Amino acid sequence: MLRSGQMLLAQGLMMHILTRGWIWPYAPLTPDSDIDIFRPRSPSRWSSSSVQQALIQTDRSRGPGELRRIHGSSPATLDHHTAEKEQQHRRIISWFGDHPMAPFGIHQLVELGKTAGKKAGDWYGPSIVAHILRKAVEKVHEVKDLSVYVAQDCTVYKADVVRLCHSEAGRSVESSSQWKAVIILVPVRLGGETLNPVYMDCVKELLKLECCIGIIGGKPRHSLYFLGFQDDFLLYLDPHYCQPFVDVTKDNFPLESFHCSFPRKLPFSKMDPSCTVGFYARNQKEFEILCSEVTEALMSLPSKEKYPVFTFAEGPSQDYMQEELFSCFTEKTAALSQSSKSAKPKRRSMDDFVLL
């Protein structure tokens, strides 16, 4: 699951640093029989910004021989702007290298997992991985203008997000006018032992959103990174394919194996219900749009279903926690008062007395 988490974080960093419209000039585009890329049978989230762009993969499922340049240019002929983007692209990939100094490498993530009682080789759930990614971003200096928010109890508290995005170097919200970009991670459970079919349309609507950076989850005991859908199939990238080690500390290390030419498909029915959904907002306006669009997507549940996948709350989490505690205390006090009033007076009998 840590590898799938790397994919999701990498996609967020790509959108943050290279913007949504950026496409790797040498992106592999090899159609596969497993998915009909060019003739979707129903509306699906399938765009250059979500798949063909540089989605960093730790599975690195394609080799240099399978790469096809889409613009017909070589590195030597790239213009200044494209060359600058390519340098940023290479730097982002180096942050995920498999060596102890990489800020988002597997070594650092495992080290952060120790605070949650996890060690190398343990199973990391989507919720724990979300908090590990948050700590990883907080720790590094490479992305000071980016923050990560993890929802609590399937609730995104807007005031907490605003406070997080306005805070910089200990300054208060009132004294800070700069807004930090934010990745919002929402751990959810979409059923009991298996995926509840009523949530399928809602997941589709969330994956259609431009602000969505994917879902980490998978099938039982097998983590995957979901980035779209086609009909009743999820499109995913799998981090379990092993390939030769790439030393990202060297100059001009090969990039091809960090990209995939096509995703795979998984039926919604085989999706594990435990997952974490990711979103990205560059500024406050995008965050407000995110809240509006995601809320609308969450309303796609059948009318008979009363419980949404998750919700947005206006105030800070502390206010809601205090309100719940007060409500719980009031209900218990009222119940005790009512029971004491309704209790009938007990008549004394000879058993109540002790003969001295």
XYZ file of C-alpha atoms in Angstrom:
356
model
C 0.000 0.000 0.000
C 2.963 2.338 0.535
C 3.844 1.979 -3.149
C 0.278 2.820 -4.172
C 0.456 5.804 -1.833
C 3.608 6.949 -3.610
C 1.703 6.906 -6.906
C -1.105 9.054 -5.529
C 1.273 11.553 -3.933
C 3.327 11.692 -7.128
C 0.228 12.527 -9.152
C -0.577 15.318 -6.706
C 2.967 16.695 -7.006
C 2.762 16.535 -10.801
C -0.414 18.614 -10.735
C 1.107 21.002 -8.198
C 4.487 21.594 -9.837
C 3.902 20.829 -13.522
C 0.196 21.861 -13.663
C -2.732 19.761 -14.890
C -2.167 20.215 -18.613
C 1.433 18.997 -18.683
C 2.188 15.814 -20.646
C 5.532 14.074 -20.756
C 6.881 14.570 -24.308
C 7.989 10.917 -24.403
C 4.892 9.410 -22.831
C 4.399 5.753 -23.827
C 1.169 5.190 -25.729
C 0.764 1.517 -26.471
C -2.846 0.275 -26.651
C -3.446 -3.088 -25.068
C -6.154 -5.678 -25.521
C -7.036 -5.383 -21.852
C -8.643 -1.971 -22.370
C -10.253 -0.222 -25.290
C -8.574 3.150 -24.871
C -9.823 4.927 -27.936
C -13.403 3.626 -28.042
C -14.888 3.963 -24.559
C -18.358 2.460 -24.370
C -19.528 4.903 -21.708
C -18.345 8.197 -20.191
C -15.183 7.546 -18.247
C -12.380 9.460 -16.679
C -9.715 8.897 -19.302
C -7.596 11.886 -20.214
C -4.032 12.875 -20.882
C -3.865 14.621 -17.533
C -4.719 11.465 -15.621
C -2.929 8.663 -17.422
C -0.662 9.715 -20.288
C 0.966 12.414 -18.193
C 3.874 11.419 -15.994
C 2.247 9.254 -13.394
C 5.175 8.062 -11.370
C 5.025 4.338 -10.861
C 7.119 2.157 -8.672
C 6.048 -0.803 -10.781
C 7.780 0.699 -13.861
C 6.029 -1.706 -16.187
C 7.508 -0.510 -19.487
C 11.032 -0.599 -20.777
C 12.973 1.804 -23.018
C 12.341 -0.306 -26.108
C 8.590 0.130 -25.789
C 8.678 3.912 -25.639
C 7.176 5.998 -28.430
C 7.737 9.749 -28.600
C 4.518 11.601 -29.238
C 6.029 14.847 -30.381
C 8.866 13.475 -32.482
C 11.464 15.580 -30.679
C 14.679 14.631 -28.935
C 15.991 16.065 -25.642
C 18.466 18.189 -27.590
C 15.700 19.923 -29.529
C 13.404 20.714 -26.605
C 12.598 24.402 -26.172
C 13.541 26.195 -22.958
C 10.102 25.889 -21.357
C 9.812 22.183 -22.142
C 13.362 21.542 -20.951
C 12.603 23.303 -17.665
C 9.493 21.182 -17.156
C 11.481 18.061 -17.950
C 14.021 19.011 -15.295
C 11.237 19.463 -12.746
C 9.762 16.135 -13.820
C 13.094 14.404 -13.224
C 13.472 16.068 -9.828
C 10.038 14.871 -8.695
C 10.884 11.304 -9.687
C 14.143 11.503 -7.713
C 12.127 12.265 -4.561
C 10.637 8.751 -4.775
C 13.902 6.891 -5.303
C 14.607 3.672 -3.424
C 17.370 5.057 -1.239
C 17.328 6.352 2.362
C 17.775 10.033 1.472
C 14.809 10.280 -0.919
C 12.147 12.351 0.923
C 9.244 10.238 -0.356
C 11.164 7.004 -0.861
C 10.110 3.715 0.690
C 12.799 4.019 3.398
C 11.410 7.316 4.682
C 7.800 6.117 4.543
C 8.607 2.964 6.514
C 10.453 5.067 9.089
C 7.413 7.334 9.481
C 5.223 4.247 9.793
C 6.990 3.325 13.021
C 5.057 6.095 14.784
C 1.893 4.118 13.982
C 3.389 0.898 15.299
C 4.228 -0.419 11.833
C 7.476 -1.950 10.635
C 8.867 -3.092 7.308
C 6.885 -6.042 6.004
C 3.673 -5.158 7.847
C 0.398 -4.552 6.045
C -0.352 -0.831 5.741
C -4.008 0.075 5.304
C -5.182 3.032 3.169
C -5.925 5.139 6.256
C -2.484 4.665 7.811
C -0.813 5.382 4.469
C -2.761 8.665 4.228
C -1.316 9.822 7.568
C 2.177 8.666 6.583
C 1.981 10.754 3.396
C 0.847 13.749 5.459
C 3.839 13.399 7.779
C 6.200 12.940 4.836
C 5.091 16.192 3.197
C 5.266 18.067 6.511
C 8.824 16.869 7.048
C 10.420 17.856 3.733
C 11.591 21.276 2.566
C 11.220 20.625 -1.153
C 7.484 21.418 -1.180
C 6.966 24.148 1.415
C 3.953 25.539 -0.437
C 2.024 22.252 -0.249
C 0.128 20.748 2.666
C -1.743 17.485 3.177
C -5.029 17.197 5.062
C -6.433 13.836 6.199
C -10.161 13.712 6.893
C -11.408 12.521 10.278
C -14.230 10.007 10.588
C -15.220 10.461 6.925
C -15.616 14.218 7.436
C -13.654 17.074 5.835
C -13.752 20.027 8.237
C -13.454 23.116 6.063
C -12.210 25.401 8.836
C -9.366 22.978 9.568
C -8.371 22.958 5.882
C -8.423 26.760 5.763
C -6.294 26.985 8.914
C -3.831 24.439 7.510
C -3.510 26.242 4.173
C -3.090 29.669 5.762
C -0.563 28.648 8.394
C 3.075 29.238 7.544
C 5.992 29.057 9.920
C 3.802 29.369 12.993
C 1.950 32.511 11.882
C -1.712 32.771 12.728
C -4.512 32.552 10.187
C -5.336 36.236 10.656
C -1.768 37.405 9.929
C -1.183 35.140 6.929
C -2.575 36.028 3.516
C -0.805 33.327 1.510
C -2.746 30.165 0.683
C -0.825 26.899 0.446
C -1.960 24.293 -2.035
C -3.518 21.243 -0.399
C -3.910 17.543 -1.042
C -7.006 16.238 0.727
C -7.017 12.537 1.598
C -10.278 10.934 2.723
C -10.091 7.391 4.132
C -13.461 5.692 3.610
C -15.073 2.271 3.743
C -17.508 1.426 0.969
C -19.199 -1.566 2.508
C -18.623 -4.470 4.874
C -16.589 -7.400 3.608
C -17.160 -6.436 -0.039
C -17.971 -3.264 -1.961
C -21.577 -2.150 -1.519
C -22.938 -1.729 -5.083
C -24.846 1.434 -4.112
C -21.521 3.304 -3.890
C -20.365 2.393 -7.412
C -21.938 5.397 -9.169
C -20.593 7.703 -6.486
C -17.042 6.418 -6.996
C -17.436 6.964 -10.729
C -18.575 10.560 -10.208
C -15.610 11.253 -7.913
C -13.126 9.840 -10.427
C -14.585 12.079 -13.156
C -13.654 15.228 -11.224
C -10.645 17.210 -12.354
C -9.641 17.779 -8.730
C -9.497 14.030 -7.997
C -5.973 12.573 -8.040
C -7.080 8.969 -7.669
C -7.858 6.319 -5.084
C -5.505 4.028 -3.207
C -7.001 0.713 -2.226
C -7.070 -2.459 -4.276
C -8.471 -5.910 -3.912
C -8.107 -7.992 -0.738
C -4.423 -8.221 0.267
C -3.301 -6.600 -2.982
C -2.907 -2.815 -3.118
C -3.610 -0.863 -6.304
C -3.851 2.741 -7.458
C -7.165 3.533 -9.168
C -7.144 6.473 -11.564
C -10.332 6.113 -13.609
C -13.027 3.762 -14.838
C -14.627 2.368 -17.977
C -18.148 1.004 -17.751
C -18.206 -1.158 -14.605
C -14.438 -1.587 -14.484
C -11.897 0.426 -12.533
C -8.673 1.449 -14.294
C -5.644 0.846 -12.116
C -1.867 0.812 -11.932
C -0.187 -2.017 -10.048
C 2.998 -1.340 -8.039
C 3.965 -5.013 -7.684
C 5.767 -5.569 -10.994
C 9.494 -5.925 -10.247
C 12.134 -4.372 -12.500
C 15.847 -3.554 -12.339
C 16.849 -0.905 -9.820
C 17.264 2.666 -11.110
C 19.741 4.901 -9.287
C 17.994 8.291 -9.273
C 21.032 9.975 -7.697
C 22.905 9.802 -11.002
C 22.619 12.462 -13.687
C 20.261 11.683 -16.554
C 18.985 8.470 -15.014
C 16.504 6.668 -17.313
C 12.889 7.782 -16.922
C 11.119 5.287 -19.140
C 10.586 2.575 -16.528
C 8.769 5.022 -14.229
C 5.890 5.232 -16.717
C 3.221 2.870 -17.932
C 1.845 2.667 -21.463
C -1.579 1.449 -20.371
C -3.513 0.698 -17.174
C -5.344 -2.494 -16.286
C -9.000 -3.113 -15.488
C -10.663 -4.482 -12.368
C -14.405 -5.115 -11.914
C -15.943 -2.873 -9.283
C -17.227 -6.005 -7.537
C -13.644 -7.071 -6.757
C -12.630 -3.746 -5.214
C -11.794 -3.862 -1.507
C -14.205 -1.530 0.341
C -11.403 0.059 2.370
C -9.712 2.863 0.418
C -8.527 6.477 0.492
C -9.696 9.073 -2.036
C -7.349 11.947 -2.976
C -8.080 15.492 -4.151
C -5.928 18.507 -5.008
C -6.637 22.253 -4.780
C -4.043 24.861 -5.757
C -5.680 27.860 -4.077
C -8.713 28.891 -2.060
C -10.917 29.312 -5.116
C -10.101 25.788 -6.282
C -10.807 24.493 -2.777
C -14.257 26.088 -2.821
C -14.926 24.584 -6.258
C -13.670 21.236 -4.964
C -16.098 21.317 -2.040
C -18.999 22.150 -4.339
C -18.209 19.564 -7.021
C -17.385 16.762 -4.598
C -20.552 17.420 -2.592
C -22.575 17.187 -5.790
C -20.829 13.926 -6.703
C -21.573 12.517 -3.257
C -25.282 13.168 -3.859
C -25.302 10.619 -6.690
C -26.244 7.879 -4.233
C -29.691 6.276 -4.592
C -32.405 8.169 -2.750
C -32.945 5.261 -0.364
C -29.304 5.376 0.765
C -29.053 7.737 3.741
C -25.320 7.619 4.362
C -22.926 9.376 1.927
C -19.373 8.166 1.387
C -18.108 11.195 3.337
C -19.235 14.726 4.132
C -18.025 18.331 4.417
C -18.518 20.293 7.638
C -18.232 24.078 7.880
C -16.552 24.513 11.258
C -13.394 23.052 12.818
C -13.348 19.497 14.097
C -12.891 20.685 17.678
C -16.276 22.427 17.660
C -18.028 19.292 16.445
C -16.244 17.131 18.987
C -17.278 19.465 21.819
C -20.830 19.551 20.490
C -20.959 15.752 20.388
C -19.576 15.469 23.913
C -22.068 18.046 25.195
C -24.930 16.316 23.383
C -23.888 12.941 24.767
C -23.578 14.357 28.284
C -26.990 16.066 28.022
C -28.675 12.892 26.786
C -27.171 10.818 29.587
C -28.116 13.399 32.213
C -31.683 13.561 30.894
C -31.917 9.778 30.874
C -30.709 9.536 34.457
C -33.096 12.282 35.549
C -36.002 10.587 33.793
C -35.192 7.203 35.313
C -34.969 8.665 38.789
C -38.359 10.342 38.385
C -40.033 7.276 36.971
C -38.683 4.999 39.688
C -41.366 4.127 42.220
C -40.598 4.771 45.924
C -39.539 1.608 47.617
C -41.584 0.564 50.605
C -39.611 -0.307 53.633
C -39.901 -3.791 55.040
C -38.475 -5.636 57.976
C -35.598 -6.763 55.735
C -34.357 -3.142 55.654
C -33.576 -3.210 59.332
C -30.877 -5.022 61.245
C -31.610 -6.377 64.699
C -28.962 -5.150 67.128
